[in-house]
CSV table of C-alpha atoms in Angstrom, one decimal:
chain,number,residue,atom,x,y,z
A,1,MET,CA,0.0,0.0,0.0
A,2,LYS,CA,1.1,3.6,-0.5
A,3,MET,CA,2.6,5.3,2.5
A,4,HIS,CA,1.6,8.8,3.6
A,5,PHE,CA,4.7,10.6,2.1
A,6,CYS,CA,4.3,14.2,1.2
A,7,ILE,CA,6.5,17.1,0.3
A,8,PRO,CA,4.5,20.2,1.3
A,9,VAL,CA,7.3,22.6,1.3
A,10,SER,CA,10.8,23.3,0.0
A,11,GLN,CA,13.5,25.8,0.5
A,12,GLN,CA,16.3,27.3,-1.6
A,13,ARG,CA,19.8,27.1,-0.1
A,14,PRO,CA,23.2,28.4,-1.1
A,15,ASP,CA,25.7,25.8,-2.2
A,16,ALA,CA,29.6,25.9,-1.7
A,17,LEU,CA,30.1,27.3,-5.2
A,18,GLY,CA,27.9,30.3,-4.8
A,19,GLY,CA,24.9,28.7,-6.6
A,20,ARG,CA,21.7,27.6,-5.1
A,21,TYR,CA,19.9,24.3,-4.6
A,22,VAL,CA,16.4,23.2,-3.4
A,23,LEU,CA,15.9,21.3,-0.2
A,24,TYR,CA,12.8,19.2,0.0
A,25,SER,CA,11.1,18.6,3.3
A,26,VAL,CA,9.6,15.1,3.2
A,27,TYR,CA,6.9,14.3,5.7
A,28,LEU,CA,5.7,10.8,6.6
A,29,ASP,CA,2.4,10.3,8.4
A,30,GLY,CA,2.4,14.1,9.2
A,31,PHE,CA,5.8,14.2,10.8
A,32,LEU,CA,9.0,15.6,9.3
A,33,PHE,CA,10.9,12.5,8.1
A,34,CYS,CA,13.9,14.1,6.4
A,35,LYS,CA,15.2,16.9,4.2
A,36,VAL,CA,16.8,15.9,0.9
A,37,ARG,CA,18.1,17.4,-2.3
A,38,TYR,CA,16.9,16.3,-5.7
A,39,SER,CA,20.5,15.0,-6.6
A,40,GLN,CA,20.3,12.7,-3.5
A,41,LEU,CA,17.0,11.2,-4.5
A,42,HIS,CA,18.2,10.9,-8.1
A,43,ARG,CA,21.4,8.9,-7.1
A,44,TRP,CA,19.1,6.8,-4.8
A,45,ASN,CA,16.8,6.1,-7.8
A,46,GLU,CA,19.8,5.0,-9.9
A,47,GLN,CA,20.9,2.6,-7.1
A,48,LEU,CA,17.4,1.1,-6.9
A,49,ARG,CA,17.2,0.8,-10.6
A,50,ARG,CA,20.4,-1.2,-10.8
A,51,VAL,CA,18.8,-3.7,-8.4
A,52,PHE,CA,15.1,-3.7,-9.4
A,53,GLY,CA,15.3,-2.6,-13.1
A,54,ASN,CA,12.3,-1.0,-14.8
A,55,CYS,CA,9.8,-2.0,-12.2
A,56,LEU,CA,10.4,1.4,-10.5
A,57,PRO,CA,8.0,4.2,-10.8
A,58,PRO,CA,9.1,7.1,-13.1
A,59,PHE,CA,11.5,9.5,-11.7
A,60,PRO,CA,11.3,13.4,-12.3
A,61,PRO,CA,13.7,14.3,-15.1
A,62,LYS,CA,16.7,16.6,-14.6
A,63,TYR,CA,16.5,20.2,-15.7
A,64,TYR,CA,19.7,21.9,-17.1
A,65,LEU,CA,18.4,25.3,-17.2
A,66,ALA,CA,16.8,27.4,-14.4
A,67,MET,CA,13.4,26.1,-13.2
A,68,THR,CA,10.3,28.4,-13.3
A,69,ALA,CA,8.0,28.4,-10.3
A,70,SER,CA,5.5,26.1,-12.1
A,71,MET,CA,8.4,23.7,-13.0
A,72,ALA,CA,9.4,23.6,-9.4
A,73,ASP,CA,6.0,22.9,-8.2
A,74,GLU,CA,5.6,20.1,-10.7
A,75,ARG,CA,9.0,18.5,-9.7
A,76,ARG,CA,7.8,18.6,-6.1
A,77,ASP,CA,4.6,16.8,-6.9
A,78,GLN,CA,6.5,14.3,-9.1
A,79,LEU,CA,9.0,13.5,-6.2
A,80,GLU,CA,6.0,13.2,-3.8
A,81,GLN,CA,4.4,10.7,-6.1
A,82,TYR,CA,7.7,8.9,-6.6
A,83,LEU,CA,8.0,8.4,-2.8
A,84,GLN,CA,4.5,7.2,-2.5
A,85,ASN,CA,4.7,4.6,-5.4
A,86,VAL,CA,8.2,3.3,-4.6
A,87,THR,CA,7.0,2.2,-1.2
A,88,MET,CA,4.2,0.0,-2.7
A,89,ASP,CA,6.6,-2.9,-3.5
A,90,PRO,CA,7.3,-5.0,-0.4
A,91,ASN,CA,10.5,-6.3,-1.9
A,92,MET,CA,11.7,-2.8,-2.3
A,93,LEU,CA,11.0,-2.1,1.4
A,94,ARG,CA,13.3,-5.0,2.5
A,95,SER,CA,16.2,-4.0,0.3
A,96,ASP,CA,19.4,-2.7,1.8
A,97,VAL,CA,19.6,0.0,-0.9
A,98,PHE,CA,16.2,1.3,0.1
A,99,VAL,CA,16.7,1.1,3.9
A,100,ASP,CA,20.2,2.3,4.2
A,101,PHE,CA,19.5,5.5,2.2
A,102,LEU,CA,16.4,6.5,4.3
A,103,LYS,CA,18.4,5.7,7.5
A,104,LEU,CA,21.1,8.0,6.3
A,105,VAL,CA,18.8,10.9,5.5
A,106,GLN,CA,17.0,10.7,8.7
A,107,LEU,CA,20.2,10.8,10.8
A,108,ASP,CA,21.6,13.7,8.6
A,109,THR,CA,18.4,15.8,8.8
A,110,PHE,CA,18.4,15.9,12.6
A,111,SER,CA,22.2,15.9,12.9
A,112,ILE,CA,22.3,12.6,14.8
A,113,THR,CA,25.4,10.3,14.5
A,114,THR,CA,25.3,6.6,14.7
A,115,GLU,CA,26.1,5.6,18.3
A,116,LYS,CA,24.9,3.5,21.2
A,117,ALA,CA,21.9,4.9,23.0
A,118,SER,CA,19.2,3.8,25.4
A,119,LEU,CA,15.5,3.8,24.4
A,120,ASP,CA,12.7,3.2,26.7
A,121,ILE,CA,9.9,1.0,25.1
A,122,PHE,CA,6.7,1.3,27.0
A,123,LEU,CA,4.4,-1.6,27.6
A,124,PRO,CA,0.6,-1.2,27.6
A,125,ASP,CA,0.6,-1.3,31.5
A,126,GLY,CA,2.8,1.8,31.7
A,127,ARG,CA,6.1,0.1,32.6
A,128,SER,CA,9.2,0.3,30.3
A,129,ILE,CA,11.8,-1.8,28.9
A,130,LYS,CA,15.1,0.0,28.6
A,131,VAL,CA,16.9,-1.2,25.5
A,132,GLU,CA,20.4,-0.5,24.4
A,133,ILE,CA,20.3,0.2,20.7
A,134,LEU,CA,22.2,2.0,18.0
A,135,THR,CA,20.7,5.4,17.0
A,136,SER,CA,20.6,4.1,13.4
A,137,ASP,CA,18.4,1.1,14.4
A,138,THR,CA,15.1,0.8,12.5
A,139,ALA,CA,11.8,0.2,14.2
A,140,GLU,CA,11.8,-3.4,12.7
A,141,ARG,CA,15.3,-3.9,14.4
A,142,VAL,CA,14.2,-2.5,17.7
A,143,LEU,CA,11.1,-4.6,17.8
A,144,GLU,CA,13.1,-7.7,17.1
A,145,THR,CA,15.5,-6.7,19.9
A,146,VAL,CA,12.7,-6.3,22.4
A,147,SER,CA,11.0,-9.5,21.5
A,148,GLN,CA,14.2,-11.4,22.0
A,149,GLY,CA,15.6,-9.6,25.0
A,150,ASN,CA,15.9,-10.6,28.7
A,151,LEU,CA,14.3,-8.2,31.2
A,152,GLN,CA,15.1,-7.8,34.8
A,153,THR,CA,13.6,-5.9,37.6
A,154,SER,CA,17.0,-4.7,38.8
A,155,ASP,CA,19.4,-2.3,37.0
A,156,LYS,CA,21.6,-5.3,36.0
A,157,LYS,CA,21.6,-5.6,32.2
A,158,VAL,CA,21.7,-8.9,30.5
A,159,PRO,CA,23.5,-9.0,27.1
A,160,LEU,CA,21.3,-9.7,24.0
A,161,SER,CA,24.2,-9.6,21.6
A,162,ALA,CA,27.4,-7.6,21.3
A,163,SER,CA,25.6,-4.3,21.3
A,164,TYR,CA,22.1,-5.1,22.7
A,165,ASN,CA,20.8,-5.5,26.2
A,166,CYS,CA,17.8,-4.4,28.2
A,167,HIS,CA,16.3,-4.3,31.6
A,168,LEU,CA,13.0,-3.2,33.3
A,169,GLU,CA,12.5,0.1,35.1
A,170,ASN,CA,9.8,0.5,37.6
A,171,LEU,CA,7.7,3.4,36.6
A,172,GLU,CA,4.3,4.8,37.6
A,173,PRO,CA,1.6,3.4,35.6
A,174,TRP,CA,-0.3,5.6,33.0
A,175,SER,CA,-3.5,5.2,34.8
A,176,LYS,CA,-5.4,3.9,37.8
A,177,GLY,CA,-8.7,2.2,37.5
A,178,GLN,CA,-10.9,-0.5,38.7
A,179,LEU,CA,-9.0,-3.1,36.6
A,180,THR,CA,-5.3,-2.1,37.4
A,181,HIS,CA,-2.0,-3.5,36.4
A,182,ARG,CA,-1.1,-4.4,40.0
A,183,ALA,CA,-3.7,-7.2,39.9
A,184,ILE,CA,-1.9,-8.8,36.9
A,185,TYR,CA,1.4,-9.3,38.9
A,186,ARG,CA,-0.3,-11.1,41.9
A,187,TRP,CA,-0.8,-14.2,39.8
A,188,THR,CA,0.5,-17.6,40.9
A,189,PRO,CA,2.0,-20.0,40.3
A,190,ALA,CA,3.2,-19.1,36.8
A,191,GLN,CA,3.3,-15.2,37.1
A,192,ARG,CA,2.9,-15.2,33.3
A,193,VAL,CA,2.7,-11.4,32.7
A,194,ALA,CA,5.6,-10.9,35.1
A,195,GLU,CA,7.6,-13.1,32.6
A,196,VAL,CA,7.0,-10.3,30.1
A,197,VAL,CA,8.1,-7.5,32.3
A,198,SER,CA,10.7,-9.1,34.5
A,199,HIS,CA,12.2,-12.1,32.8
A,200,LYS,CA,12.0,-12.5,29.1
A,201,ILE,CA,9.5,-11.4,26.5
A,202,GLY,CA,10.3,-14.3,24.1
A,203,LEU,CA,7.9,-13.3,21.4
A,204,CYS,CA,7.8,-15.7,18.5
A,205,GLN,CA,9.5,-14.3,15.5
A,206,GLU,CA,6.6,-15.4,13.2
A,207,LEU,CA,4.2,-13.3,15.4
A,208,LEU,CA,6.2,-10.0,15.3
A,209,GLY,CA,3.9,-8.9,12.5
A,210,TYR,CA,1.0,-8.7,14.8
A,211,PHE,CA,2.7,-6.1,17.0
A,212,GLY,CA,4.2,-2.7,16.3
A,213,LEU,CA,6.0,0.3,17.8
A,214,PHE,CA,4.0,3.5,18.2
A,215,LEU,CA,4.6,7.0,19.1
A,216,ILE,CA,2.3,7.7,22.1
A,217,ARG,CA,1.6,10.8,24.1
A,218,SER,CA,0.9,10.5,27.8
A,219,TYR,CA,-0.6,13.0,30.1
A,220,LYS,CA,-0.4,13.5,33.9
A,221,GLU,CA,-4.0,12.7,34.5
A,222,GLY,CA,-3.5,9.3,33.0
A,223,LYS,CA,-4.8,9.9,29.6
A,224,LEU,CA,-2.9,8.7,26.6
A,225,SER,CA,-3.1,9.2,22.8
A,226,VAL,CA,-1.7,6.8,20.1
A,227,ILE,CA,-0.2,9.3,17.6
A,228,LYS,CA,1.2,7.1,14.9
A,229,LYS,CA,2.7,3.6,14.1
A,230,LEU,CA,6.4,3.7,13.3
A,231,VAL,CA,7.0,2.2,10.0
A,232,ASP,CA,9.7,-0.6,9.7
A,233,PHE,CA,12.4,1.8,8.2
A,234,GLU,CA,11.8,4.5,10.6
A,235,LEU,CA,14.4,5.2,13.3
A,236,PRO,CA,12.6,5.3,16.8
A,237,TYR,CA,15.4,7.1,18.5
A,238,VAL,CA,15.4,9.7,15.8
A,239,SER,CA,11.6,10.1,15.6
A,240,LEU,CA,11.5,10.5,19.4
A,241,ARG,CA,14.3,13.0,19.5
A,242,SER,CA,13.1,15.1,16.6
A,243,SER,CA,9.4,15.4,17.9
A,244,GLU,CA,8.4,18.9,19.0
A,245,VAL,CA,5.7,17.4,21.3
A,246,GLU,CA,6.3,16.9,24.9
A,247,ASN,CA,5.7,13.6,26.7
A,248,PHE,CA,6.1,11.4,23.6
A,249,LYS,CA,7.0,7.9,24.2
A,250,VAL,CA,7.7,4.8,22.1
A,251,GLY,CA,5.1,2.1,22.9
A,252,LEU,CA,4.7,-1.6,22.1
A,253,ARG,CA,1.1,-2.4,21.1
A,254,LYS,CA,-0.6,-5.1,19.0
A,255,TRP,CA,-1.2,-4.0,15.4
A,256,TYR,CA,-4.3,-5.7,14.1
A,257,LEU,CA,-7.9,-4.5,14.1
A,258,ASP,CA,-9.7,-7.7,13.6
A,259,PRO,CA,-10.2,-9.0,17.3
A,260,SER,CA,-10.7,-12.6,16.0
A,261,LEU,CA,-7.0,-12.6,15.1
A,262,ASP,CA,-6.3,-13.0,18.9
A,263,SER,CA,-6.7,-16.7,18.3
A,264,ARG,CA,-3.5,-16.9,16.2
A,265,LEU,CA,-1.5,-15.8,19.1
A,266,MET,CA,-2.8,-18.0,21.9
A,267,ASP,CA,-0.1,-20.7,21.6
A,268,CYS,CA,2.6,-18.0,22.3
A,269,ARG,CA,2.7,-17.2,26.0
A,270,ALA,CA,4.4,-13.8,25.5
A,271,ALA,CA,2.0,-12.8,22.9
A,272,VAL,CA,-0.9,-13.7,25.1
A,273,ASP,CA,0.7,-11.7,28.0
A,274,LEU,CA,0.9,-8.6,25.7
A,275,ILE,CA,-2.5,-8.6,24.5
A,276,TYR,CA,-4.0,-9.3,27.8
A,277,VAL,CA,-2.1,-6.4,29.4
A,278,GLN,CA,-3.3,-4.2,26.5
A,279,ALA,CA,-6.9,-5.5,27.1
A,280,ILE,CA,-6.7,-4.5,30.7
A,281,GLN,CA,-5.5,-0.9,29.6
A,282,ASP,CA,-8.2,-0.5,27.0
A,283,ILE,CA,-10.8,-1.3,29.5
A,284,GLU,CA,-9.3,1.1,32.1
A,285,LYS,CA,-9.2,3.9,29.5
A,286,GLU,CA,-12.8,3.0,28.5
A,287,TRP,CA,-11.7,2.4,24.8
A,288,ALA,CA,-13.4,-1.0,25.3
A,289,LYS,CA,-16.7,-0.7,27.0
A,290,PRO,CA,-18.0,-3.7,28.9
A,291,THR,CA,-21.5,-3.9,30.4
A,292,GLU,CA,-21.5,-4.1,34.1
A,293,VAL,CA,-22.1,-7.8,34.0
A,294,GLN,CA,-19.2,-8.2,31.7
A,295,ARG,CA,-17.0,-6.1,33.9
A,296,GLN,CA,-17.8,-8.3,37.0
A,297,LYS,CA,-17.0,-11.5,35.1
A,298,LEU,CA,-13.7,-9.9,33.8
A,299,GLU,CA,-12.6,-8.9,37.3
A,300,ALA,CA,-13.3,-12.4,38.5
A,301,LEU,CA,-11.3,-13.9,35.8
A,302,GLN,CA,-8.4,-11.4,36.3
A,303,LYS,CA,-8.3,-12.4,40.0
A,304,GLU,CA,-8.2,-16.0,39.0
A,305,GLY,CA,-5.3,-15.3,36.5
A,306,ASN,CA,-7.3,-16.9,33.8
A,307,GLN,CA,-5.9,-15.0,30.6
A,308,THR,CA,-7.5,-17.2,28.1
A,309,LYS,CA,-11.0,-17.0,29.4
A,310,PHE,CA,-10.4,-13.2,30.0
A,311,LEU,CA,-9.6,-12.7,26.4
A,312,GLU,CA,-12.4,-14.9,25.1
A,313,LEU,CA,-14.9,-12.8,27.1
A,314,SER,CA,-13.2,-9.6,25.9
A,315,GLN,CA,-14.2,-10.7,22.4
A,316,GLU,CA,-17.8,-9.9,23.3
A,317,VAL,CA,-17.0,-6.4,24.8
A,318,TRP,CA,-18.0,-3.5,22.7
A,319,HIS,CA,-15.0,-1.9,20.9
A,320,TYR,CA,-12.6,-4.5,22.1
A,321,GLY,CA,-9.5,-4.4,20.0
A,322,TYR,CA,-10.4,-1.0,18.5
A,323,VAL,CA,-8.1,2.1,18.3
A,324,GLN,CA,-9.8,5.2,19.8
A,325,LEU,CA,-8.9,8.6,18.6
A,326,ASP,CA,-8.9,11.8,20.6
A,327,PRO,CA,-12.1,13.9,20.5
A,328,CYS,CA,-12.5,15.8,17.2
A,329,THR,CA,-15.1,17.3,15.0
A,330,CYS,CA,-17.0,16.1,12.0
A,331,ASP,CA,-19.7,17.4,9.5
A,332,TYR,CA,-22.4,14.8,10.2
A,333,PRO,CA,-25.2,15.1,10.8
A,334,GLU,CA,-24.3,18.8,10.6
A,335,PRO,CA,-21.0,20.8,10.6
A,336,GLY,CA,-19.1,21.2,13.8
A,337,CYS,CA,-20.5,18.3,15.7
A,338,GLY,CA,-18.1,16.8,18.3
A,339,THR,CA,-17.2,13.1,17.9
A,340,VAL,CA,-15.1,10.3,19.4
A,341,LEU,CA,-14.0,7.8,16.9
A,342,SER,CA,-13.1,4.1,17.6
A,343,VAL,CA,-11.9,2.1,14.6
A,344,GLY,CA,-11.7,-1.8,14.4
A,345,ASN,CA,-13.5,-4.9,13.3
A,346,ASP,CA,-14.3,-3.6,9.9
A,347,GLU,CA,-16.1,-0.4,11.0
A,348,ILE,CA,-15.7,3.2,12.0
A,349,SER,CA,-17.7,3.8,15.2
A,350,CYS,CA,-18.6,7.4,16.0
A,351,CYS,CA,-20.1,8.8,19.2
A,352,ILE,CA,-21.3,12.1,17.9
A,353,THR,CA,-22.4,15.0,20.3
A,354,LEU,CA,-25.3,16.9,18.7
A,355,PRO,CA,-25.8,20.6,19.1
A,356,ASP,CA,-28.4,20.0,21.9
A,357,ASN,CA,-25.7,18.0,23.7
A,358,ARG,CA,-27.6,14.7,23.1
A,359,THR,CA,-25.2,11.9,21.7
A,360,ARG,CA,-25.8,9.5,18.8
A,361,ASP,CA,-23.8,6.5,18.0
A,362,VAL,CA,-23.2,6.1,14.2
A,363,ILE,CA,-21.4,3.2,12.6
A,364,PHE,CA,-19.8,3.1,9.2
A,365,GLN,CA,-19.1,-0.3,7.9
A,366,MET,CA,-15.9,-0.7,5.9
A,367,ASN,CA,-17.5,-2.7,3.1
A,368,ARG,CA,-19.6,0.4,2.3
A,369,VAL,CA,-16.6,2.8,2.2
A,370,LYS,CA,-15.5,3.5,-1.4
A,371,CYS,CA,-12.5,5.7,-0.8
A,372,TRP,CA,-10.9,8.2,1.5
A,373,GLN,CA,-8.4,11.0,1.5
A,374,VAL,CA,-6.4,13.0,3.9
A,375,THR,CA,-6.0,16.8,3.3
A,376,PHE,CA,-3.6,19.3,4.9
A,377,LEU,CA,-5.6,22.5,5.2
A,378,GLY,CA,-3.1,24.7,6.8
A,379,THR,CA,0.0,26.6,5.6
A,380,LEU,CA,3.6,26.0,6.5
A,381,LEU,CA,4.9,29.5,7.3
A,382,ASP,CA,8.5,29.0,8.1
A,383,THR,CA,10.7,28.5,5.2
A,384,ASP,CA,14.2,27.9,6.9
A,385,GLY,CA,12.9,25.2,9.4
A,386,PRO,CA,9.6,23.9,8.7
A,387,GLN,CA,7.5,22.7,11.5
A,388,GLN,CA,8.0,19.1,12.5
A,389,THR,CA,4.4,18.0,12.1
A,390,LEU,CA,1.3,18.6,9.9
A,391,ASN,CA,-1.2,17.7,12.5
A,392,GLN,CA,-2.6,21.2,13.2
A,393,ASN,CA,-5.2,21.4,10.3
A,394,LEU,CA,-6.0,18.0,8.9
A,395,GLU,CA,-9.1,16.4,7.6
A,396,LEU,CA,-10.0,12.9,6.5
A,397,ARG,CA,-12.9,12.5,4.3
A,398,PHE,CA,-14.4,9.1,3.1
A,399,GLN,CA,-17.1,8.3,0.5
A,400,TYR,CA,-19.7,6.2,2.0
A,401,SER,CA,-22.8,4.3,0.5
A,402,GLU,CA,-26.0,5.3,2.3
A,403,GLU,CA,-29.4,4.4,1.0
A,404,SER,CA,-28.2,3.6,-2.4
A,405,HIS,CA,-26.2,6.8,-3.0
A,406,TRP,CA,-22.6,7.9,-2.2
A,407,GLN,CA,-22.0,10.6,0.3
A,408,TRP,CA,-18.8,12.2,1.6
A,409,PHE,CA,-18.3,12.4,5.3
A,410,VAL,CA,-15.6,14.7,6.8
A,411,ILE,CA,-13.6,14.3,10.0
A,412,TYR,CA,-11.4,17.0,11.3
A,413,THR,CA,-8.7,15.3,13.5
A,414,LYS,CA,-5.0,15.7,14.3
A,415,GLN,CA,-4.8,11.9,14.0
A,416,ALA,CA,-5.9,11.8,10.4
A,417,PHE,CA,-2.9,9.8,9.3
A,418,LEU,CA,-3.4,7.3,12.1
A,419,LEU,CA,-7.0,7.0,11.2
A,420,SER,CA,-6.0,6.5,7.5
A,421,SER,CA,-3.4,3.9,8.6
A,422,CYS,CA,-6.1,2.0,10.6
A,423,LEU,CA,-8.4,2.0,7.4
A,424,LYS,CA,-5.7,0.7,5.3
A,425,LYS,CA,-5.0,-2.1,7.9
A,426,MET,CA,-8.6,-3.1,7.9
A,427,ILE,CA,-8.5,-3.3,4.2
A,428,SER,CA,-5.3,-5.4,4.3
A,429,GLU,CA,-6.8,-7.8,6.8
A,430,LYS,CA,-10.0,-8.2,4.7
A,431,MET,CA,-7.7,-9.0,1.7
A,432,VAL,CA,-6.1,-11.7,3.6
A,433,LYS,CA,-9.4,-13.2,4.4
A,434,LEU,CA,-10.5,-13.1,0.9
A,435,ALA,CA,-7.3,-14.7,-0.3
A,436,ALA,CA,-7.9,-17.6,2.3
A,437,GLU,CA,-11.4,-18.0,1.1
A,438,ASN,CA,-10.6,-17.8,-2.6
A,439,PRO,CA,-7.3,-19.6,-3.2
A,440,GLU,CA,-7.5,-18.8,-6.9
A,441,MET,CA,-7.0,-15.0,-6.1
A,442,GLN,CA,-3.5,-13.4,-6.1
A,443,ILE,CA,-2.9,-10.8,-3.6
A,444,GLU,CA,0.4,-9.3,-2.2
A,445,VAL,CA,0.1,-9.3,1.5
A,446,PRO,CA,3.0,-7.7,3.5
A,447,GLU,CA,3.5,-9.3,6.7
A,448,GLN,CA,6.4,-8.9,9.1
A,449,GLY,CA,8.4,-7.2,6.5
A,450,LYS,CA,7.8,-10.2,4.2
A,451,SER,CA,5.6,-10.8,1.2
A,452,LYS,CA,3.0,-13.6,1.0
A,453,LYS,CA,1.5,-14.2,-2.3
A,454,HIS,CA,-1.9,-15.8,-2.9
A,455,HIS,CA,-2.5,-16.9,-6.4
A,456,SER,CA,-5.3,-15.5,-8.4
A,457,GLN,CA,-6.3,-14.3,-11.9
A,458,GLN,CA,-5.3,-10.7,-11.3
A,459,SER,CA,-3.2,-8.8,-8.8
A,460,GLN,CA,-4.5,-6.1,-6.6
A,461,LYS,CA,-3.2,-2.9,-5.3
A,462,ASP,CA,-4.4,-0.8,-2.3
A,463,TYR,CA,-3.4,2.7,-1.4
A,464,SER,CA,-4.9,5.9,-0.1
A,465,SER,CA,-4.0,9.5,-0.9
A,466,PHE,CA,-2.7,12.6,0.9
A,467,LEU,CA,-3.4,16.0,-0.3
A,468,PRO,CA,-0.9,18.5,1.1
A,469,ARG,CA,-2.3,21.4,-0.9
A,470,LYS,CA,-6.1,21.9,-0.9
A,471,SER,CA,-6.2,23.2,-4.4
A,472,LYS,CA,-5.0,20.0,-5.9
A,473,ILE,CA,-7.3,17.2,-4.9
A,474,LYS,CA,-6.7,13.5,-5.9
A,475,THR,CA,-8.3,10.4,-4.3
A,476,ALA,CA,-7.4,6.8,-4.1
A,477,GLU,CA,-10.6,4.8,-4.8
A,478,VAL,CA,-11.0,1.6,-2.9
A,479,ASP,CA,-13.9,-0.9,-3.8
A,480,CYS,CA,-13.9,-2.8,-0.6
A,481,GLY,CA,-16.4,-5.4,-1.7
A,482,LEU,CA,-14.3,-6.5,-4.7
A,483,GLY,CA,-11.0,-5.6,-3.5
A,484,THR,CA,-10.0,-3.6,-6.6
A,485,ILE,CA,-8.4,-0.3,-6.3
A,486,LYS,CA,-7.7,2.5,-8.7
A,487,GLU,CA,-6.6,6.1,-8.6
A,488,GLU,CA,-8.3,9.0,-10.4
A,489,GLY,CA,-8.6,12.8,-10.2
A,490,LEU,CA,-11.7,14.5,-9.0
């Protein structure tokens, strides 16, 4: 699928010979990812072409004369499209040429050298694993390190490899509630969750694709927000250091939105421990909303230490396994209505506050969503050092079939990119199910950085669009029922 790359701004800079060059500010999921010159991207494209041949998307041509303003805008658009299209090939994403270049430009942009560093990875219960990494380690590498590492409650560090070790730090939990993390650690005889936080995670390698590293913002009052998922080639240390927002943390969470996929993890104790702890947190935060009867049963199962039964009952809880966004606004049923969105299980669930302060629950099923797009409505004012995020003025609009006609619904949220990533994840999971049910189909399904191919009569692509400039509107069209995707201008 296409990633949310965009180049909303560029700056002219003087070079060493007295001339000038253009520096492009590349954003990924709304955050400044890197600043690069055309010549750097051109050399990278040539390196990729030597490895992958003509399967690469077209690269903007060189200009040997001075560019006009319209030519500069056209090149910026073309580079943006190139970055979006080149990330659609899972084989490309795994190549050393691809990853090494993006690692280098991330480090160079924020003036960070490759060296050993400590990084706290927060578990859903609020405790953290301190991992010794390299500043140039990707999110995929850090996740592998966490999954393989030995964790201890003391400050003594246990070697993972020549340059990796980790230990547990006792920190205050993010929240206190009726279902608290303290109850988890009272278990006997196995102390299964304690194995996650105090002995060894031991997460099976084949299950890594069900988890991910996220940028998370925590607040003193116990609230937390999931800001974005770190893609495999992002550098978590750099992303954390470069953020302008206070109280950002890197968190380990499950990364699937179909609650039934829990069943695939039940044979791995570490995986069960992690999703159990996250289930506890989601209930504490009221992201998952059990009835009073369900809550009493869950509390009893928690006291018994029965993880399996607890997770089985959680499947029946409203919004279990969903991602909840911060309060935002929408244009339905009229402009300016406040809403809280929960995304998961093939639906977008909205709790909308009406002008008379009454609330209405509205559910949009994904099989009736035709397409969606993210648009940046604001303006980047600074030219020398562009702001690190685009999250101040974002909208996500999706086209939905209601009563036999298509209608656009608009959501104004700083988490528009996270919402779009969730929609893409649900589409991806649906494609996997379709492939399993129809073996004659052929679908490229990226999983854990690897590509699984299911045979069929035609291949399928899936991507959404980002619109950094309101005047130029494009959309990625997704037919969820048939799984066919196409792009067209509006």
